[in-house]
Coordinates of C-alpha atoms in Angstrom, one line a residue:
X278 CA 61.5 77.1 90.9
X279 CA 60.2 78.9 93.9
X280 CA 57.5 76.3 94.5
X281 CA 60.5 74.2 95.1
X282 CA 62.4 76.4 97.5
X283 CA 59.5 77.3 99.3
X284 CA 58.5 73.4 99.8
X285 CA 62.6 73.1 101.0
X286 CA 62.2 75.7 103.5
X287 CA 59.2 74.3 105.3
X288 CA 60.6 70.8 105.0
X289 CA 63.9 72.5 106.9
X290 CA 61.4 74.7 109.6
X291 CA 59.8 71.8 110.2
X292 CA 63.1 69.7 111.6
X293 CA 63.7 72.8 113.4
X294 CA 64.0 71.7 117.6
X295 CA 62.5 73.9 119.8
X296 CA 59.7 76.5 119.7
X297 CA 59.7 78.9 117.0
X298 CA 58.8 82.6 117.5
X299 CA 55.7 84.2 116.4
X300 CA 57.6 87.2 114.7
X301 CA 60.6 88.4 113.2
X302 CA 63.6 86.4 111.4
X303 CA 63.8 82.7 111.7
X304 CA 67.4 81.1 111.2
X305 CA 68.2 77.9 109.2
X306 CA 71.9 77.3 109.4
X307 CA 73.5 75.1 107.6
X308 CA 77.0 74.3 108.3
X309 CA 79.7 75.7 105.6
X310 CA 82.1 73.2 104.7
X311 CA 84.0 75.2 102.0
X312 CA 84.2 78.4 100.6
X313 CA 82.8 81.0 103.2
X314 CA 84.1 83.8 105.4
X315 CA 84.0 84.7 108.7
X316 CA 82.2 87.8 109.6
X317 CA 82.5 89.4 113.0
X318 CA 78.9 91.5 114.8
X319 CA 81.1 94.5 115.2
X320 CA 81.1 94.5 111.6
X321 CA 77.5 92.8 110.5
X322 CA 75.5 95.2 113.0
X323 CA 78.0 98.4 113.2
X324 CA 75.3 101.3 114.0
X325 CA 77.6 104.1 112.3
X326 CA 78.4 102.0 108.9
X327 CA 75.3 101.9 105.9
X328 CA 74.4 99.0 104.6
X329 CA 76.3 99.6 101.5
X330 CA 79.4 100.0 103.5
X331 CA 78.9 96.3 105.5
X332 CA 78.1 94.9 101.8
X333 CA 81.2 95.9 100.3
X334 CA 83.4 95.1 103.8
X335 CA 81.9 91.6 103.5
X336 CA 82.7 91.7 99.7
X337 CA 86.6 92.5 100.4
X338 CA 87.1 90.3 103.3
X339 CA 86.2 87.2 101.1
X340 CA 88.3 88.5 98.5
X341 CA 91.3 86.5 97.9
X342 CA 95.0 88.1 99.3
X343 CA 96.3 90.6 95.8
X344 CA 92.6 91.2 94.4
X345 CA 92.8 94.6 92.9
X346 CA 90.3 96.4 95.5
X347 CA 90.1 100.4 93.7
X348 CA 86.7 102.0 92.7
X349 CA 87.3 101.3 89.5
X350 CA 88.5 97.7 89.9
X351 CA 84.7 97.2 92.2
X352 CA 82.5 99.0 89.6
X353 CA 83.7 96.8 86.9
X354 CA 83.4 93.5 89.2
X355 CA 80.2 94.8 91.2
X356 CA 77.1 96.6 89.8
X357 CA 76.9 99.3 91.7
X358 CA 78.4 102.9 90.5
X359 CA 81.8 104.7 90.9
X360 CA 80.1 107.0 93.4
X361 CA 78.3 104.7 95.7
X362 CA 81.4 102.9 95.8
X363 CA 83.7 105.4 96.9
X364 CA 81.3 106.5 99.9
X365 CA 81.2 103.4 101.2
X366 CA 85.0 103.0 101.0
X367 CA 85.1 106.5 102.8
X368 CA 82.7 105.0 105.7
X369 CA 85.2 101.9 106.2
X370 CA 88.2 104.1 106.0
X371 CA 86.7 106.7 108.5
X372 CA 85.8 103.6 110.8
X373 CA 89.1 101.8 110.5
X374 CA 88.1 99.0 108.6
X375 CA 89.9 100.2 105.5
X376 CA 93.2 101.7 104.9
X377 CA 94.8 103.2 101.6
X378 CA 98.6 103.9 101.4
X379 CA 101.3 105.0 98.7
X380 CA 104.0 102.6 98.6
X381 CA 107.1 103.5 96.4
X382 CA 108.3 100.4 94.4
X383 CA 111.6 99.6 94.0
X384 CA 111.6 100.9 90.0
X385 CA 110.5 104.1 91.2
X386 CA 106.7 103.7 90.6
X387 CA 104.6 104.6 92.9
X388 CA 101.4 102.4 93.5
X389 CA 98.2 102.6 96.2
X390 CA 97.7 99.4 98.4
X391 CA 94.8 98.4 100.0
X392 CA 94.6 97.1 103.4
X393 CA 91.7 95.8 105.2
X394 CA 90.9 94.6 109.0
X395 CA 88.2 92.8 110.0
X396 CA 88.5 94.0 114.2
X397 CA 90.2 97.4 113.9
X398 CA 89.1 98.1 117.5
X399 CA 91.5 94.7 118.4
X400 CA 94.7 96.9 116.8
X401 CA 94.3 99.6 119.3
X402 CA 94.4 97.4 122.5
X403 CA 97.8 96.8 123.6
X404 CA 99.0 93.1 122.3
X405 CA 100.7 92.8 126.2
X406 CA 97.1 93.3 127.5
X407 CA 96.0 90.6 126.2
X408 CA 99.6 88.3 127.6
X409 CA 98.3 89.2 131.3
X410 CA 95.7 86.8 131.8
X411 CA 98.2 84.0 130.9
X412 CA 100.7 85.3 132.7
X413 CA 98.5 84.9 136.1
X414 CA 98.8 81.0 136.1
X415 CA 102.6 81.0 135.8
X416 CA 102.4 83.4 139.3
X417 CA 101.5 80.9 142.1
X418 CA 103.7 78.1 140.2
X419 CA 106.7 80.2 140.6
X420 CA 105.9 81.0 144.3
X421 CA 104.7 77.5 145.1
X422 CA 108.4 76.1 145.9
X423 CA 109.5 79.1 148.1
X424 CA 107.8 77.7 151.3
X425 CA 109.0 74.3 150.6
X426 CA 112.4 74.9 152.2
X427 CA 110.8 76.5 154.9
X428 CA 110.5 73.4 157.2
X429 CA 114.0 72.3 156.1
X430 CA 115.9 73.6 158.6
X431 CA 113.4 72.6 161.4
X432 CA 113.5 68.4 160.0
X433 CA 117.2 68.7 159.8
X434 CA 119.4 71.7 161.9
X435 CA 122.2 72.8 159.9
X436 CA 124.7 73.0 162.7
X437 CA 123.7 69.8 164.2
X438 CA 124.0 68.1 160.9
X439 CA 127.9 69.2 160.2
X440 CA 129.6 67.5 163.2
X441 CA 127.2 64.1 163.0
X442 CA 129.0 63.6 159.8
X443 CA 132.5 63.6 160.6
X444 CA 131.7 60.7 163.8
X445 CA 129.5 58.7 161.8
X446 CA 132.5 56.1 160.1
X447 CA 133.0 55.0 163.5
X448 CA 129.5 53.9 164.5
X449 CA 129.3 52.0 161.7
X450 CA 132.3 49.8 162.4
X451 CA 131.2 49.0 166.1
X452 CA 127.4 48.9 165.6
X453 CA 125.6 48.6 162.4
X454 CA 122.5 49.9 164.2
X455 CA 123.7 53.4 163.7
X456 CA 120.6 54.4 161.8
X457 CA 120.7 58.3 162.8
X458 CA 124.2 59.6 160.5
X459 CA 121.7 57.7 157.3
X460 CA 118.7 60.1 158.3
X461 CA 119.8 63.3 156.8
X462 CA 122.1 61.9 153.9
X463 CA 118.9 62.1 151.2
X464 CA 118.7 66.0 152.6
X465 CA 122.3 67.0 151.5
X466 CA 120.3 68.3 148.1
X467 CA 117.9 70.7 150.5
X468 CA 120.1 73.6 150.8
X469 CA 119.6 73.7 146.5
X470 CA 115.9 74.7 147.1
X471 CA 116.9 78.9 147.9
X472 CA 118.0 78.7 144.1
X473 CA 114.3 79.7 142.9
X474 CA 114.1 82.8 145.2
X475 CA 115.5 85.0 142.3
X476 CA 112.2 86.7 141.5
X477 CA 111.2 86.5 137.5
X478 CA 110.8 90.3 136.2
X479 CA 107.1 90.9 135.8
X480 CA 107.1 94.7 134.5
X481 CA 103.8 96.6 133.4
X482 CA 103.0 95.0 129.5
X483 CA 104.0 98.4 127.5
X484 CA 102.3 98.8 123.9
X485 CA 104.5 96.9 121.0
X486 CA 103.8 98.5 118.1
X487 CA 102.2 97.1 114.9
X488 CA 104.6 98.9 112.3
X489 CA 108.2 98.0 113.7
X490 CA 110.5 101.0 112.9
X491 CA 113.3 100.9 110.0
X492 CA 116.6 98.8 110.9
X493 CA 118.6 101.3 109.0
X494 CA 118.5 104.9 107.7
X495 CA 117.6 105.6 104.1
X496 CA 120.2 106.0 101.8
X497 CA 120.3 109.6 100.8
X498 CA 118.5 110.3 97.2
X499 CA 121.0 111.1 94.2
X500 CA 121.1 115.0 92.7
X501 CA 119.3 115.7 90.0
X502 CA 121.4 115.1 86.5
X503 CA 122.8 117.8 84.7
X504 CA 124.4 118.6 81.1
X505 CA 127.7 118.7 80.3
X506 CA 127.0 122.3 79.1
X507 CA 123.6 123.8 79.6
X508 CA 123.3 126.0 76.6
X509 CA 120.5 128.5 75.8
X510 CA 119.0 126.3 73.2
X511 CA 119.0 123.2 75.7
X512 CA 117.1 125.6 78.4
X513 CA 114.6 127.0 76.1
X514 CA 113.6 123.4 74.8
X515 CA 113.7 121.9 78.4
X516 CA 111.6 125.0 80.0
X517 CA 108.9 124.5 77.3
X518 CA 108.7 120.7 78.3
X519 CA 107.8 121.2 81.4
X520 CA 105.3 124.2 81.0
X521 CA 103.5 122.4 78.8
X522 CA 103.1 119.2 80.9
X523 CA 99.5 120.2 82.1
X524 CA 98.1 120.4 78.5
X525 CA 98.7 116.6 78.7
X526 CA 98.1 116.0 82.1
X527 CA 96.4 118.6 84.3
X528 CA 98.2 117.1 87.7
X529 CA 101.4 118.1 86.2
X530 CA 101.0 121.7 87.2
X531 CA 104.2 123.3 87.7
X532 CA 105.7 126.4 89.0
X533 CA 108.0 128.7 87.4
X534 CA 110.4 128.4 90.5
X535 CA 109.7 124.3 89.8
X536 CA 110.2 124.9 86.1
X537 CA 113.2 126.6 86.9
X538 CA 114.8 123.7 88.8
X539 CA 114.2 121.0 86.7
X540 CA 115.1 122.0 83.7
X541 CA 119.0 121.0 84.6
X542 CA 117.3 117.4 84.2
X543 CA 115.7 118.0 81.1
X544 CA 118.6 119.3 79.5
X545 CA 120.6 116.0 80.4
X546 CA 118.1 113.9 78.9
X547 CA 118.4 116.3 75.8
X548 CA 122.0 115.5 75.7
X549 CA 121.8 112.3 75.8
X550 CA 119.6 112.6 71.8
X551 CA 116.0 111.6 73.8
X552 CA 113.4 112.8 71.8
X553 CA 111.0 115.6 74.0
X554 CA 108.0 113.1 73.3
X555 CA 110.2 110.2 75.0
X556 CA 110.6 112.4 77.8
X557 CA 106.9 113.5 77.9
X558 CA 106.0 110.0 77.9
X559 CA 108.2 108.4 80.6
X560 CA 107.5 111.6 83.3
X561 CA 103.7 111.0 82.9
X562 CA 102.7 107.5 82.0
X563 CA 101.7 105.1 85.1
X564 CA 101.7 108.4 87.5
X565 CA 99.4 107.5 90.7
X566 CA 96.7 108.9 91.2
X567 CA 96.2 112.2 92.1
X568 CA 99.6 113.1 91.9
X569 CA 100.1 115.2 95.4
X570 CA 103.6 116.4 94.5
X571 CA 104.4 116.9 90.8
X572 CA 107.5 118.5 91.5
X573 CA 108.9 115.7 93.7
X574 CA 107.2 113.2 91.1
X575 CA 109.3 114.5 88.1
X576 CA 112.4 115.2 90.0
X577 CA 113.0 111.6 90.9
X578 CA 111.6 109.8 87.0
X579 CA 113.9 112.5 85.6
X580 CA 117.0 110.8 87.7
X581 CA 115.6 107.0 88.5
X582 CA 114.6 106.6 84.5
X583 CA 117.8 108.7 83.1
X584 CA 119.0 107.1 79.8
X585 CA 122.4 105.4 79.1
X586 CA 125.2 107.8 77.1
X587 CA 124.7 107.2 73.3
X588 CA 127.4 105.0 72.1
X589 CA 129.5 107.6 69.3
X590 CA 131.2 106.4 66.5
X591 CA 134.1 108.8 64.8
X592 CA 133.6 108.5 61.3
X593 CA 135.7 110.2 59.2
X594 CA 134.9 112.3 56.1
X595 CA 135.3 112.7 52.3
X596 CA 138.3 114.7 51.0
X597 CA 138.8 115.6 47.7
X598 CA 142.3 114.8 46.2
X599 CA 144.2 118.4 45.3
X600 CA 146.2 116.4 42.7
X601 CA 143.7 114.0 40.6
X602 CA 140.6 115.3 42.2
X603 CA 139.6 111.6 43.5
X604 CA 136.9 111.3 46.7
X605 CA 139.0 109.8 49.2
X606 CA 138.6 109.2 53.6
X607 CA 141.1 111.3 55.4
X608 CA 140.9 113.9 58.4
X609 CA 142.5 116.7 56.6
X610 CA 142.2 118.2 53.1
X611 CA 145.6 117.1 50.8
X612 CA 146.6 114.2 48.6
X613 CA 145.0 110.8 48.2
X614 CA 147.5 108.0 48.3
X615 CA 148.5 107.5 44.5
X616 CA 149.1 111.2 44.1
X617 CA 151.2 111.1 47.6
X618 CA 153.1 107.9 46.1
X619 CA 154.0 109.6 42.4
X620 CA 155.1 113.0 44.3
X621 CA 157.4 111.0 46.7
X622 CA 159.2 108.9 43.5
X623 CA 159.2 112.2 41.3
X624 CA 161.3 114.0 44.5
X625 CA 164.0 111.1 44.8
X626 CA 164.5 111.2 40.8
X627 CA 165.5 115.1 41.4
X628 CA 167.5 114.5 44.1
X629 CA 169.6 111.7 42.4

């Protein structure tokens, strides 16, 4: 196999045009035609990044639009390690290339995107900079007409031009060789040509920004839910919850004061027959990580991810007859319905 590459790449040196150089790299380019990416010199030859750090920008930019671009989603698709993989993200976030964000999804989970540039230093130039060079054309054309109706009024005097017109019927009856009134006819539509003075507004290009800024205010965020009645029992339960987060998952560190706070929300959840490892469960699976703000964090799952009510059914209970001693449904200890029937016919005997 490599006496066969080698033998290609003399055959393609030798169709090479021109004078090759004694030393260093020599170039055979062939022409992509599918499936290849663009890379820019600013980023191939960039003296600050390594060469790990061009090797994965490269990597990323061919990567299609969505591709899950973490450390761990890398290592598993790259060889290299966790480590060298996260320094070289650090490098192409430190030089602009590379840009991680929270964004808050409309369920309430919060996720890290990813986004990459191939010519950050283009983002920082003004986009109205680079409008000027084609405003610079349009200039002279919009100037261009303004001496045209300079010689206008020398062809034709304005003054001169009223009073020919009112005579000029006459002329025309007596002698058709009245050629002068049919000179300045065509130049009525002159006195039309001040209409392009108005200048066009050619202000300093200011910077437009790349984010635009939010079309409305945010809603405010709805009040942490609270029981119906917060009783000692509810509050003991609730406060051990959230004290013993961390023993599940150390970024759930609370304080006492934070502890303190929420357990109005743990106590709803309570109410509402939610079993503690249900709650456990939905404040700490899926978290992002590192969770900056646990307190925030568990404020807004414990109101975005409160349950429904439970749906109660009255049931009512076993009595035990007084009379005949028979198991029968009523709200209220007494009679069963035979016994109620045979006392009511024994009282209208007596009273007849």
């Amino acid at each position: 196999m490599d006496t066969k590459q080698n033998t290609a790449l003399l055959h393609a040196l030798a169709e090479l045009p021109g004078p090759l150089p004694a030393r260093g790299v020599i170039h055979i380019a062939i022409r992509h035609t599918d499936r290849f990416t663009v890379v820019g010199n600013d980023l191939a030859q960039h003296p600050g990044l390594s060469t790990t750090a061009v090797g994965f920008a490269v990597r990323i930019q061919s990567l299609p639009q969505g591709t899950e671009v973490g450390i761990k989603a890398l290592a598993a698709r790259f060889p290299e390690g966790e480590k060298l993989i996260a320094a070289a993200l650090r490098e192409l976030e430190a030089h602009g290339y590379l840009q991680r964000a929270r964004t808050r999804l409309p369920n309430g989970r919060i996720v890290t995107r990813t986004v990459f540039c191939n010519q950050p230093a283009a983002l920082l130039r003004p986009r109205g900079a680079a409008a000027l060079p084609q405003q610079a054309p349009v200039a002279p054309q919009v100037t261009a007409p303004v001496p045209a109706p300079a010689p206008a009024p020398a062809l034709a005097p304005a003054p001169a031009r009223g009073p020919a017109l009112a005579p000029a019927p006459k002329p025309e009856h007596h002698a058709p060789e009245a050629p002068v009134p049919e000179a300045p006819v065509p130049e009525a539509p002159v006195p039309e040509a001040p209409a392009p003075e108005a200048p066009v507004p050619q202000g300093h290009a200011s910077f437009i920004p790349l984010v635009p800024p939010p079309t409305a205010p945010k809603s405010p965020r709805p009040p942490l839910p609270r029981p119906r009645e917060l009783t000692p029992e509810l509050e003991r339960i609730s406060a051990a919850l959230l004290s013993d987060l961390h023993h599940h998952s150390p970024e759930f560190t609370l304080s006492e004061e934070h502890v303190h706070r929420l357990v109005p929300g743990v106590a709803a959840w309570l109410e509402r027959d939610t079993h503690p490892d249900t709650i456990r469960h939905a404040l700490t699976t899926n978290a992002p990580e590192p969770v900056k703000y646990p307190y925030q964090f568990v404020k807004h799952r414990l109101t975005a991810l409160l349950p429904p009510p439970p749906h109660r059914t009255t049931v009512t209970p076993f009595q035990t007859c007084d009379g005949c001693e028979r198991a029968f449904r009523a709200p209220t200890p007494g009679h069963c319905r035979d016994c109620r029937t045979g006392h009511a016919h024994e009282d209208q005997q007596a009273a007849a």
